Coordinates of C-alpha atoms in Angstrom, one line a residue:
Chain A
M1 CA -55.5 -4.8 -12.9
K2 CA -54.4 -7.6 -10.6
G3 CA -52.5 -10.2 -12.4
S4 CA -51.1 -7.8 -15.0
L5 CA -47.4 -8.0 -15.6
I6 CA -45.0 -5.2 -14.8
S7 CA -42.8 -4.4 -17.7
G8 CA -39.3 -3.2 -16.8
T9 CA -38.4 -2.2 -13.3
A10 CA -40.8 -0.7 -10.8
T11 CA -39.7 1.1 -7.7
V12 CA -41.3 0.4 -4.3
A13 CA -40.8 2.0 -0.9
I14 CA -41.1 -0.5 1.9
V15 CA -41.5 0.8 5.4
I16 CA -39.8 -1.3 8.0
A17 CA -39.9 0.0 11.5
S18 CA -38.7 3.6 11.1
T19 CA -36.6 2.9 8.0
I20 CA -37.7 3.2 4.4
I21 CA -36.0 0.8 2.0
V22 CA -36.5 1.6 -1.6
V23 CA -36.5 -1.6 -3.8
N24 CA -36.7 -2.3 -7.4
V25 CA -39.0 -5.0 -8.5
I26 CA -37.2 -6.6 -11.4
S27 CA -39.4 -9.5 -12.1
P28 CA -42.4 -9.4 -14.3
M29 CA -43.8 -12.1 -12.1
M30 CA -44.2 -9.9 -9.1
E31 CA -46.5 -6.9 -8.8
E32 CA -45.7 -3.8 -6.7
T33 CA -48.4 -4.6 -4.2
D34 CA -47.1 -8.1 -3.9
V35 CA -43.7 -7.0 -2.7
S36 CA -44.9 -5.5 0.5
Q37 CA -47.3 -8.4 1.1
T38 CA -44.5 -10.9 0.5
I39 CA -42.1 -9.2 2.8
G40 CA -44.8 -9.1 5.5
L41 CA -45.5 -12.9 5.1
L42 CA -41.8 -13.7 5.2
K43 CA -41.3 -11.7 8.3
Q44 CA -44.1 -13.8 9.9
E45 CA -42.4 -17.0 8.7
L46 CA -39.1 -15.9 10.0
T47 CA -40.5 -14.8 13.4
V48 CA -41.9 -18.3 13.9
I49 CA -38.7 -20.0 12.9
D50 CA -36.7 -17.7 15.1
S51 CA -39.0 -18.3 18.1
T52 CA -38.7 -22.1 17.5
V53 CA -34.9 -22.0 17.4
K54 CA -34.8 -20.1 20.6
E55 CA -37.2 -22.5 22.3
V56 CA -35.2 -25.5 21.2
S57 CA -32.0 -23.9 22.2
A58 CA -33.3 -23.3 25.7
E59 CA -34.1 -27.0 26.1
A60 CA -32.0 -30.1 26.6
P61 CA -30.0 -31.8 23.8
G62 CA -32.4 -34.0 21.7
S63 CA -35.2 -31.5 21.8
S64 CA -36.9 -31.0 18.4
R65 CA -39.7 -29.2 16.7
Q66 CA -41.2 -29.3 13.2
I67 CA -42.8 -26.4 11.4
V68 CA -44.2 -25.9 7.9
V69 CA -42.5 -23.1 5.9
D70 CA -44.0 -21.4 2.9
S71 CA -41.2 -20.0 0.7
K72 CA -42.7 -20.2 -2.7
T73 CA -41.5 -16.7 -3.7
S74 CA -38.1 -16.7 -2.1
D75 CA -35.1 -18.8 -1.3
F76 CA -34.8 -20.2 2.2
V77 CA -31.2 -20.5 3.3
V78 CA -29.6 -21.7 6.5
S79 CA -25.9 -21.0 7.0
G80 CA -24.4 -22.8 10.0
L81 CA -21.0 -21.1 9.4
E82 CA -22.6 -17.7 9.9
D83 CA -25.3 -18.7 12.4
K84 CA -27.8 -17.2 10.0
I85 CA -31.3 -18.2 8.8
M86 CA -32.5 -16.2 5.8
F87 CA -35.1 -15.6 3.1
R88 CA -33.8 -14.1 -0.1
L89 CA -35.9 -12.5 -2.8
E90 CA -33.9 -12.8 -5.9
N91 CA -36.5 -10.8 -7.8
V92 CA -36.3 -7.8 -5.6
E93 CA -33.2 -5.7 -5.2
T94 CA -32.6 -2.6 -3.2
S95 CA -32.0 0.6 -5.1
E96 CA -29.0 1.3 -2.9
P97 CA -26.7 -1.7 -2.2
G98 CA -25.9 -2.4 1.4
V99 CA -28.9 -0.7 3.0
S100 CA -30.5 -2.5 6.0
A101 CA -33.1 -2.1 8.6
K102 CA -33.8 -4.1 11.8
E103 CA -37.2 -4.9 13.2
G104 CA -36.9 -6.9 16.4
D105 CA -34.4 -9.6 15.7
I106 CA -35.2 -9.6 12.0
V107 CA -32.9 -7.7 9.6
V108 CA -34.0 -6.6 6.2
S109 CA -31.1 -5.9 4.0
G110 CA -30.3 -5.2 0.4
G111 CA -27.2 -6.7 -1.1
G112 CA -25.2 -7.7 1.9
T113 CA -23.9 -6.0 5.1
T114 CA -20.7 -5.8 7.0
D115 CA -20.1 -7.0 10.5
A116 CA -17.5 -5.2 12.5
Y117 CA -16.4 -6.9 15.7
E118 CA -13.4 -8.0 17.9
K119 CA -12.2 -11.5 17.9
D120 CA -8.9 -13.4 18.0
V121 CA -9.3 -14.7 14.5
N122 CA -5.9 -16.1 14.0
S123 CA -5.7 -17.7 17.5
D124 CA -2.4 -16.0 18.4
G125 CA -3.8 -14.8 21.8
V126 CA -4.2 -11.2 20.6
T127 CA -7.6 -9.7 19.9
D128 CA -8.2 -8.6 16.3
L129 CA -10.4 -6.0 14.8
V130 CA -12.5 -7.7 12.2
L131 CA -14.5 -6.5 9.2
E132 CA -16.5 -9.3 7.5
N133 CA -19.1 -9.5 4.8
D134 CA -20.2 -12.4 2.5
A135 CA -17.2 -12.1 0.3
L136 CA -14.2 -11.7 2.7
L137 CA -12.9 -11.3 6.2
F138 CA -10.3 -8.6 7.0
A139 CA -8.6 -8.4 10.4
V140 CA -6.2 -6.0 11.9
K141 CA -4.4 -6.5 15.2
K142 CA -6.0 -4.6 18.1
V143 CA -3.6 -2.2 19.8
T144 CA -5.0 -0.2 22.7
A145 CA -1.9 2.0 23.0
G146 CA 1.7 0.9 22.3
S147 CA 4.0 -0.1 19.6
I148 CA 2.7 -0.4 16.1
N149 CA 4.4 -2.0 13.1
M150 CA 2.4 -2.1 10.0
T151 CA 4.2 -5.2 8.8
N152 CA 2.2 -7.3 11.3
M153 CA -0.9 -5.2 11.7
V154 CA -3.0 -6.9 9.0
T155 CA -3.3 -10.3 10.5
I156 CA -5.6 -12.1 8.1
I157 CA -7.4 -11.5 4.8
K158 CA -9.7 -14.4 4.1
N159 CA -11.5 -15.0 0.8
K160 CA -14.7 -16.6 2.0
K161 CA -15.7 -17.8 -1.5
T162 CA -12.7 -20.0 -1.7
G163 CA -11.7 -20.4 1.9
T164 CA -8.2 -19.0 1.2
E165 CA -6.4 -17.1 3.9
F166 CA -3.7 -14.6 3.3
Q167 CA -1.3 -13.3 5.9
P168 CA 0.4 -10.4 4.2
V169 CA 3.4 -8.4 5.3
S170 CA 2.0 -4.9 4.8
R171 CA 3.7 -1.5 4.9
I172 CA 2.6 2.1 4.7
I173 CA 5.5 4.3 3.6
L174 CA 5.3 8.1 3.5
D175 CA 7.7 10.0 1.3
S176 CA 9.8 6.9 0.7
R177 CA 10.7 6.8 4.4
T178 CA 10.5 3.2 5.5
N179 CA 10.5 4.2 9.1
T180 CA 7.1 5.8 8.7
S181 CA 5.6 2.2 8.7
Y182 CA 6.2 1.8 12.4
G183 CA 6.1 3.7 15.7
T184 CA 3.5 3.9 18.4
G185 CA -0.3 4.4 18.3
F186 CA -3.5 2.5 18.5
S187 CA -6.1 0.7 16.4
E188 CA -9.9 0.8 16.8
L189 CA -13.1 -0.1 15.1
V190 CA -14.7 3.1 13.9
S191 CA -18.1 1.6 14.5
A192 CA -18.7 -1.9 15.8
G193 CA -21.8 -3.9 15.1
D194 CA -23.6 -6.2 12.8
F195 CA -25.5 -5.5 9.6
L196 CA -23.7 -2.3 8.8
S197 CA -23.7 -0.9 5.3
S198 CA -19.9 -0.6 5.8
G199 CA -17.4 -1.0 8.5
S200 CA -14.0 0.7 9.2
I201 CA -10.9 0.2 11.2
R202 CA -8.7 3.1 12.1
V203 CA -5.0 2.6 12.8
H204 CA -3.4 5.7 14.3
V205 CA 0.3 5.8 13.8
I206 CA 2.9 8.1 15.4
S207 CA 5.7 6.9 13.2
S208 CA 9.4 6.8 13.8
G209 CA 9.8 8.6 10.5
G210 CA 8.5 11.9 11.7
Y211 CA 4.9 11.7 10.5
T212 CA 1.6 11.0 12.3
Y213 CA -1.2 9.6 10.4
D214 CA -4.4 7.5 10.3
A215 CA -4.7 4.5 8.1
V216 CA -8.4 3.8 7.6
F217 CA -9.4 0.4 6.2
S218 CA -13.0 0.1 5.1
L219 CA -15.3 -2.7 3.9
S220 CA -18.7 -2.2 2.4
G221 CA -21.4 -4.8 2.6
I222 CA -21.3 -5.9 -1.0
A223 CA -17.7 -5.4 -1.9
D224 CA -15.1 -8.0 -2.6
F225 CA -12.3 -5.6 -1.8
V226 CA -11.0 -3.5 1.2
E227 CA -10.4 0.2 0.8
L228 CA -7.5 2.0 2.4
Q229 CA -7.0 5.7 2.8
I230 CA -4.2 7.5 4.6
K231 CA -5.7 10.5 6.4
N232 CA -4.7 13.3 8.8
V233 CA -1.1 13.2 7.9
V234 CA 0.9 15.6 10.0
K235 CA 4.7 16.2 9.8
D236 CA 6.2 16.3 13.3
Chain B
M1 CA 71.0 30.4 -1.9
K2 CA 71.1 26.8 -2.8
S3 CA 70.3 25.7 0.7
V4 CA 67.2 28.0 0.7
V5 CA 65.9 26.5 -2.6
F6 CA 66.5 23.0 -1.2
L7 CA 64.6 23.8 2.0
V8 CA 61.6 25.2 0.0
F9 CA 61.6 22.0 -2.1
V10 CA 61.6 19.8 1.0
L11 CA 58.7 21.7 2.5
M12 CA 56.7 21.4 -0.8
V13 CA 57.3 17.6 -0.9
S14 CA 56.3 17.2 2.7
A15 CA 53.1 19.3 2.3
T16 CA 52.1 17.4 -0.8
A17 CA 52.7 14.0 0.9
F18 CA 50.6 15.1 3.9
A19 CA 47.7 16.2 1.6
A20 CA 47.8 12.9 -0.2
E21 CA 47.6 11.0 3.1
T22 CA 44.7 13.0 4.3
S23 CA 42.7 12.5 1.1
S24 CA 43.3 8.8 1.2
S25 CA 42.1 8.4 4.8
T26 CA 38.8 10.3 4.1
Q27 CA 37.8 8.5 0.9
I28 CA 34.1 7.7 1.0
S29 CA 31.7 6.5 -1.6
K30 CA 28.7 8.0 -0.1
K31 CA 28.0 10.7 2.4
T32 CA 25.1 12.7 3.4
V33 CA 25.2 16.4 3.1
A34 CA 25.1 16.7 6.9
D35 CA 28.2 14.5 7.2
S36 CA 31.1 16.8 7.8
G37 CA 33.5 14.1 6.6
G38 CA 32.9 15.0 3.0
L39 CA 31.3 18.4 3.4
L40 CA 33.4 21.4 2.6
S41 CA 31.9 24.3 4.4
S42 CA 32.7 27.2 6.7
S43 CA 35.5 29.6 6.2
S44 CA 38.2 27.0 6.2
N45 CA 37.0 25.8 2.8
Y46 CA 36.4 29.2 1.3
A47 CA 39.3 28.8 -1.0
A48 CA 38.1 25.5 -2.3
R49 CA 34.6 26.9 -3.0
S50 CA 36.2 29.8 -4.8
A51 CA 38.2 27.4 -7.0
I52 CA 35.0 25.6 -7.8
G53 CA 33.3 28.8 -8.7
Q54 CA 35.9 29.5 -11.2
A55 CA 35.3 26.1 -12.9
I56 CA 38.9 25.2 -13.4
S57 CA 39.9 24.5 -16.9
G58 CA 39.4 20.9 -18.0
T59 CA 42.8 20.6 -19.6
V60 CA 46.1 21.2 -17.8
T61 CA 49.2 20.7 -19.8
S62 CA 52.5 19.6 -18.4
S63 CA 54.0 22.9 -19.5
T64 CA 52.5 24.4 -16.3
N65 CA 55.3 22.6 -14.5
S66 CA 52.8 21.5 -11.8
L67 CA 54.5 19.2 -9.3
C68 CA 52.9 16.1 -7.9
N69 CA 54.8 14.6 -5.0
G70 CA 57.8 16.6 -6.1
I71 CA 57.8 15.4 -9.7
L72 CA 56.0 16.7 -12.7
C73 CA 52.4 15.7 -12.8
K74 CA 51.0 13.3 -15.3
G75 CA 48.7 14.6 -17.9
P76 CA 47.3 16.6 -19.5
V77 CA 43.9 15.3 -18.3
T78 CA 40.3 16.0 -19.3
V79 CA 37.3 15.5 -17.0
S80 CA 33.8 14.9 -18.3
V81 CA 30.4 14.0 -16.9
Y82 CA 30.0 10.2 -17.2
S83 CA 26.4 10.0 -15.8
G84 CA 23.9 11.9 -13.7
N85 CA 23.7 15.1 -15.6
N86 CA 20.2 16.7 -15.5
T87 CA 19.0 14.1 -12.9
N88 CA 15.7 14.8 -11.2
V89 CA 15.3 13.1 -7.8
E90 CA 13.1 13.2 -4.8
V91 CA 14.1 14.5 -1.5
L92 CA 15.7 11.8 0.7
S93 CA 16.6 9.7 -2.3
D94 CA 20.1 9.4 -3.7
I95 CA 21.6 11.4 -6.5
N96 CA 24.2 9.5 -8.4
V97 CA 26.8 11.4 -10.4
S98 CA 29.9 10.1 -12.1
V99 CA 32.7 11.9 -13.8
R100 CA 35.4 10.3 -16.0
F101 CA 39.1 11.1 -16.2
F102 CA 41.1 10.9 -19.4
D103 CA 44.8 11.1 -19.6
M104 CA 45.5 12.7 -23.0
D105 CA 49.2 12.0 -22.9
N106 CA 48.8 8.2 -22.4
N107 CA 45.4 7.9 -24.1
T108 CA 44.1 6.1 -21.0
Y109 CA 41.3 6.3 -18.4
P110 CA 43.4 6.2 -15.3
A111 CA 42.2 4.1 -12.3
G112 CA 42.7 4.8 -8.6
I113 CA 42.7 8.6 -9.1
N114 CA 41.4 10.8 -6.3
G115 CA 38.6 13.0 -7.2
T116 CA 35.9 15.2 -5.8
I117 CA 32.4 16.0 -7.0
W118 CA 31.0 19.3 -5.8
F119 CA 27.2 19.8 -5.4
E120 CA 25.6 23.2 -5.1
Q121 CA 23.7 23.3 -1.8
S122 CA 22.3 26.7 -2.2
D123 CA 23.1 29.5 -4.6
G124 CA 26.8 29.5 -5.0
L125 CA 27.6 27.3 -2.0
F126 CA 29.0 23.9 -2.9
A127 CA 29.8 20.8 -0.9
G128 CA 32.4 18.3 -2.1
Y129 CA 32.3 14.5 -1.9
V130 CA 35.4 12.5 -2.6
C131 CA 35.7 9.4 -4.8
T132 CA 38.3 7.3 -6.5
S133 CA 38.2 6.4 -10.2
D134 CA 37.6 2.8 -11.1
S135 CA 39.3 0.7 -13.8
A136 CA 37.3 2.7 -16.4
G137 CA 38.5 6.0 -15.0
V138 CA 35.0 6.7 -13.6
C139 CA 34.7 8.4 -10.3
N140 CA 31.2 8.1 -8.7
V141 CA 29.5 9.6 -5.7
A142 CA 26.0 9.0 -4.4
V143 CA 24.6 11.7 -2.2
Q144 CA 21.4 11.5 -0.2
T145 CA 19.4 14.6 -0.8
T146 CA 17.6 16.6 1.8
C147 CA 15.0 19.4 2.0
D148 CA 17.9 21.8 2.6
I149 CA 19.2 21.4 -0.9
A150 CA 15.9 21.1 -2.7
G151 CA 15.6 23.1 -5.8
S152 CA 15.8 23.0 -9.6
N153 CA 18.9 23.3 -11.8
R154 CA 21.4 23.0 -9.0
R155 CA 24.9 22.8 -10.3
F156 CA 27.6 20.2 -9.8
I157 CA 31.2 19.9 -11.0
G158 CA 33.7 17.2 -10.6
G159 CA 37.4 16.6 -11.1
I160 CA 40.7 15.3 -9.9
R161 CA 41.7 16.6 -6.5
N162 CA 44.5 15.8 -4.1
D163 CA 45.9 13.0 -6.3
P164 CA 49.6 12.2 -5.9
R165 CA 50.1 11.8 -9.7
Y166 CA 47.7 14.2 -11.4
P167 CA 47.1 17.9 -10.9
D168 CA 43.8 19.3 -9.6
V169 CA 41.6 19.7 -12.6
N170 CA 37.8 20.1 -13.0
M171 CA 35.2 19.8 -15.7
T172 CA 35.1 22.8 -18.0
S173 CA 31.4 23.4 -17.4
Y174 CA 28.8 22.5 -14.8
G175 CA 26.4 19.6 -14.8
Y176 CA 22.9 20.1 -13.3
Y177 CA 20.6 18.3 -10.9
T178 CA 17.2 18.9 -9.5
V179 CA 15.8 17.9 -6.1
D180 CA 12.0 17.8 -6.1
A181 CA 11.0 20.4 -3.5
T182 CA 7.4 19.1 -3.3
A183 CA 8.4 15.7 -2.0
G184 CA 8.2 15.8 1.7
C185 CA 9.5 19.3 2.4
G186 CA 6.2 20.9 3.4
S187 CA 4.1 20.5 6.5
T188 CA 2.7 17.1 5.3
A189 CA 3.9 14.2 3.3
S190 CA 3.9 14.2 -0.5
T191 CA 3.6 10.5 -1.4
V192 CA 2.2 7.4 0.2
T193 CA 3.1 3.8 -0.6
F194 CA 1.0 0.9 0.4
S195 CA 2.8 -2.4 0.2
M196 CA 1.8 -6.0 0.6
E197 CA 4.1 -9.1 0.5
I198 CA 2.6 -12.5 0.1
D199 CA 4.8 -15.6 0.7
S200 CA 3.4 -18.3 -1.6
S201 CA 5.2 -20.9 -3.6
S202 CA 2.2 -21.5 -5.8
G203 CA 1.1 -17.9 -6.2
V204 CA 1.4 -16.4 -9.6
L205 CA 2.1 -12.8 -10.3
D206 CA 0.1 -10.9 -12.9
G207 CA 2.6 -9.5 -15.3
S208 CA 6.3 -9.0 -14.8
T209 CA 8.3 -7.6 -12.0
G210 CA 9.6 -4.0 -12.1
T211 CA 8.6 -0.4 -11.7
S212 CA 5.9 1.1 -13.8
S213 CA 4.4 4.6 -14.0
S214 CA 1.4 3.3 -15.9
K215 CA 0.4 0.0 -14.4
R216 CA -1.9 1.0 -11.5
Y217 CA -2.1 -2.4 -9.9
G218 CA -0.4 -5.6 -8.7
C219 CA -2.1 -8.9 -8.3
I220 CA -1.2 -12.4 -7.2
S221 CA -3.5 -15.4 -8.0
N222 CA -3.4 -19.1 -7.3
P223 CA -4.8 -21.1 -10.2
S224 CA -4.0 -24.3 -8.4
L225 CA -6.7 -23.6 -5.8
S226 CA -10.4 -24.0 -6.4
G227 CA -11.9 -20.7 -7.6
N228 CA -8.5 -19.3 -8.5
P229 CA -8.4 -16.8 -5.6
S230 CA -6.6 -13.6 -6.1
I231 CA -5.4 -10.7 -4.0
G232 CA -3.6 -7.4 -4.8
I233 CA -3.5 -3.7 -4.6
V234 CA -5.1 -1.3 -7.0
S235 CA -4.4 2.4 -7.0
S236 CA -7.8 4.1 -7.0
G237 CA -6.8 7.5 -5.8
S238 CA -6.7 10.6 -7.9
T239 CA -3.0 10.8 -8.4
F240 CA -1.3 7.5 -9.1
R241 CA 2.5 7.7 -9.1
Q242 CA 4.0 4.2 -9.6
S243 CA 3.8 0.5 -9.0
N244 CA 6.7 -1.7 -8.1
I245 CA 6.5 -5.5 -8.2
T246 CA 9.3 -7.5 -6.8
T247 CA 10.0 -11.1 -5.8
S248 CA 12.4 -12.7 -3.4
G249 CA 12.2 -16.5 -3.2
D250 CA 8.6 -17.4 -2.8
A251 CA 7.7 -13.9 -1.6
K252 CA 5.9 -11.6 -3.9
R253 CA 5.7 -7.9 -3.0
I254 CA 3.4 -5.3 -4.5
D255 CA 4.2 -1.6 -3.8
I256 CA 1.7 1.0 -5.0
T257 CA 2.6 4.7 -4.6
E258 CA 0.2 7.6 -4.9
Y259 CA 0.5 11.3 -4.1
L260 CA -1.0 11.8 -0.7
S261 CA -3.8 14.2 -1.8
G262 CA -6.8 12.1 -2.8
N263 CA -5.1 8.8 -2.0
K264 CA -7.1 5.6 -2.0
F265 CA -6.0 2.0 -2.3
V266 CA -8.1 -1.0 -3.0
V267 CA -7.3 -4.5 -2.0
P268 CA -9.3 -6.9 -4.2
V269 CA -10.0 -10.3 -2.6
T270 CA -11.7 -12.1 -5.4
T271 CA -12.1 -15.3 -7.4
S272 CA -11.4 -16.0 -11.0
G273 CA -7.8 -14.9 -11.0
C274 CA -6.2 -11.6 -11.8
D275 CA -8.0 -11.0 -15.0
V276 CA -11.1 -9.7 -13.1
V277 CA -8.7 -7.3 -11.4
S278 CA -6.9 -6.0 -14.4
T279 CA -10.0 -5.6 -16.5
N280 CA -11.8 -3.7 -13.7
V281 CA -9.0 -1.2 -13.0
P282 CA -10.2 1.3 -15.6
V283 CA -13.8 1.0 -14.2
L284 CA -12.6 1.3 -10.6
T285 CA -10.6 4.4 -11.3
S286 CA -13.3 6.1 -13.3
T287 CA -16.4 5.6 -11.2
E288 CA -17.4 6.4 -7.6
S289 CA -19.9 3.6 -7.5
F290 CA -17.7 0.6 -8.2
T291 CA -19.0 -2.2 -6.0
S292 CA -17.3 -5.4 -6.8
F293 CA -14.7 -7.1 -9.1
V294 CA -16.6 -10.3 -9.5
E295 CA -20.0 -9.1 -10.6
T296 CA -23.0 -9.8 -8.4
T297 CA -26.1 -10.0 -10.6
V298 CA -28.4 -8.2 -8.2
N299 CA -28.5 -6.9 -4.7
P300 CA -31.3 -9.2 -3.5
L301 CA -33.5 -8.2 -0.6
Q302 CA -32.8 -10.5 2.3
L303 CA -34.7 -11.0 5.5
F304 CA -32.6 -12.9 8.1
V305 CA -31.9 -13.5 11.7
K306 CA -28.3 -13.9 12.9
Y307 CA -27.5 -15.5 16.2
S308 CA -24.7 -14.4 18.5
D309 CA -25.7 -16.5 21.5
I310 CA -27.0 -19.6 19.8
D311 CA -24.7 -21.8 17.8
L312 CA -26.0 -23.4 14.6
D313 CA -24.1 -26.5 13.7
I314 CA -21.2 -25.3 11.5
N315 CA -22.0 -28.0 8.8
N316 CA -25.7 -27.0 8.8
N317 CA -26.5 -25.7 5.3
V318 CA -30.0 -25.6 3.8
S319 CA -31.2 -24.1 0.6
A320 CA -34.8 -24.6 -0.3
R321 CA -37.8 -23.2 -2.1
G322 CA -41.5 -23.9 -1.9
V323 CA -43.6 -25.3 0.9
F324 CA -41.8 -27.7 3.1
T325 CA -41.5 -29.0 6.7
L326 CA -38.6 -27.7 8.7
S327 CA -37.1 -29.7 11.5
I328 CA -35.3 -27.8 14.2
S329 CA -33.4 -29.8 16.8
K330 CA -30.6 -29.5 19.4
N331 CA -27.8 -32.0 19.0
S332 CA -25.6 -33.6 21.6
Q333 CA -23.1 -30.8 21.4
G334 CA -25.8 -28.3 22.2
R335 CA -25.9 -26.9 18.7
I336 CA -29.0 -26.2 16.7
V337 CA -29.5 -28.3 13.5
V338 CA -32.1 -27.1 11.0
T339 CA -33.1 -29.6 8.3
K340 CA -35.6 -29.7 5.6
G341 CA -38.0 -32.5 6.4

């Protein structure tokens, strides 16, 4: 049957390390058995590229290598902005957006991931808690323990597609009491790391308005929006 | 006998004058219930509350021979509710009530008349707030409500009180107000508002300013920029309450309020303006699996390496397909440059 076309969508389970990623083959040009084989070949290609980059990086400026890359069934992409080298199979999509698995230094991901990390993104000398995916970057001021005012907690929201940065004055107001927007507390990354299916920042506020609460900002790998939920509200 | 009558008259005039001075010095336009300046409570005001409970007749004729500053009072006067009857407010917000005085004798709405509006705090217990009528004869008070007075169909009544020219007279029937007991009087909050303010001279608001109980979002776009970036807030929780869009100079502010239970706010950071936001609001609020405002065609499988300790040149962008030679080099700044050969 080799060479026959697949009509419609076929589902394939790919085992990568200990993780199973279920993908949908959405192209009639690719057979089910080809998917696993293609991924295996691309992993080999990427391993060679990665090794070469590391070799050159360890050498003096001016060092150079040339290698031949076979990327007939996928797009090869280099993003200097993200320090990322990638193969992308447009004809294969994951059944569940945002899933990922890591094998060595190679990440296999479906539909995008979120990085959650700490960095002073607005160069104001204060560390920020950052959630970032392909669409946007969202940063909240890091407060270990001390004063919190929601008006300056969201430091930057960046639309990466257009390069536009927003620096909003934000407020969280409970029961119309404006003094619930500030007080004391802390902020933290719920889980730090790269290639997450989603990332979250928790801002714990003991407000001057008599309420204690958590503001949880979340960003999933494929979303072009940030979610906010107010949780654990307790009246003093 | 004449001297006794004269002494009584002098005492009455003095007492009336003193009362008028006291009223004038304590005039306020707004007081909280806890503020004793306007609150009539405790046994010293028992008589006043009794009078309120009787709902004094709205019309007093001069034939009663009431004296005001030692002379016959003006009038007769009627008092009616001008605004605020059947008002329903949240706890901690203001309740505004106005009553209006009408001088039937002169056929005028007298200005500068001392009045008091009494609000029922609990069953049968009233607190009074003083006011002075304006040029339209309207006497207004704004009272900040508290959990202590929360309840439905609380009564209020207003009238002229301690005025040097008119007799004390109240409305002939009660008005009513309700303070929402669910709003912040329990062990947790009732509502939550998420607000964002963007200062942008070229930003464009989607729709008009104002408060709405049906528009679940606010959005600001910038058509003058490439890609028409937009940002906003969408209510995606289970119980939307209201949106409020305001501007001040170049600043544009979006306030979205939901009930606390099941709250969720979405901050879209998209391209293609606010249309993609507004058109997706029904989708966003009706499905759990909403993934993006600007549709991505697929969730393509990616295999990648991402470096944290190696810098690729920031301008290094390659997109290629097929079989090709890749050149990997290290530039003078120590950054890696990958090019298709």
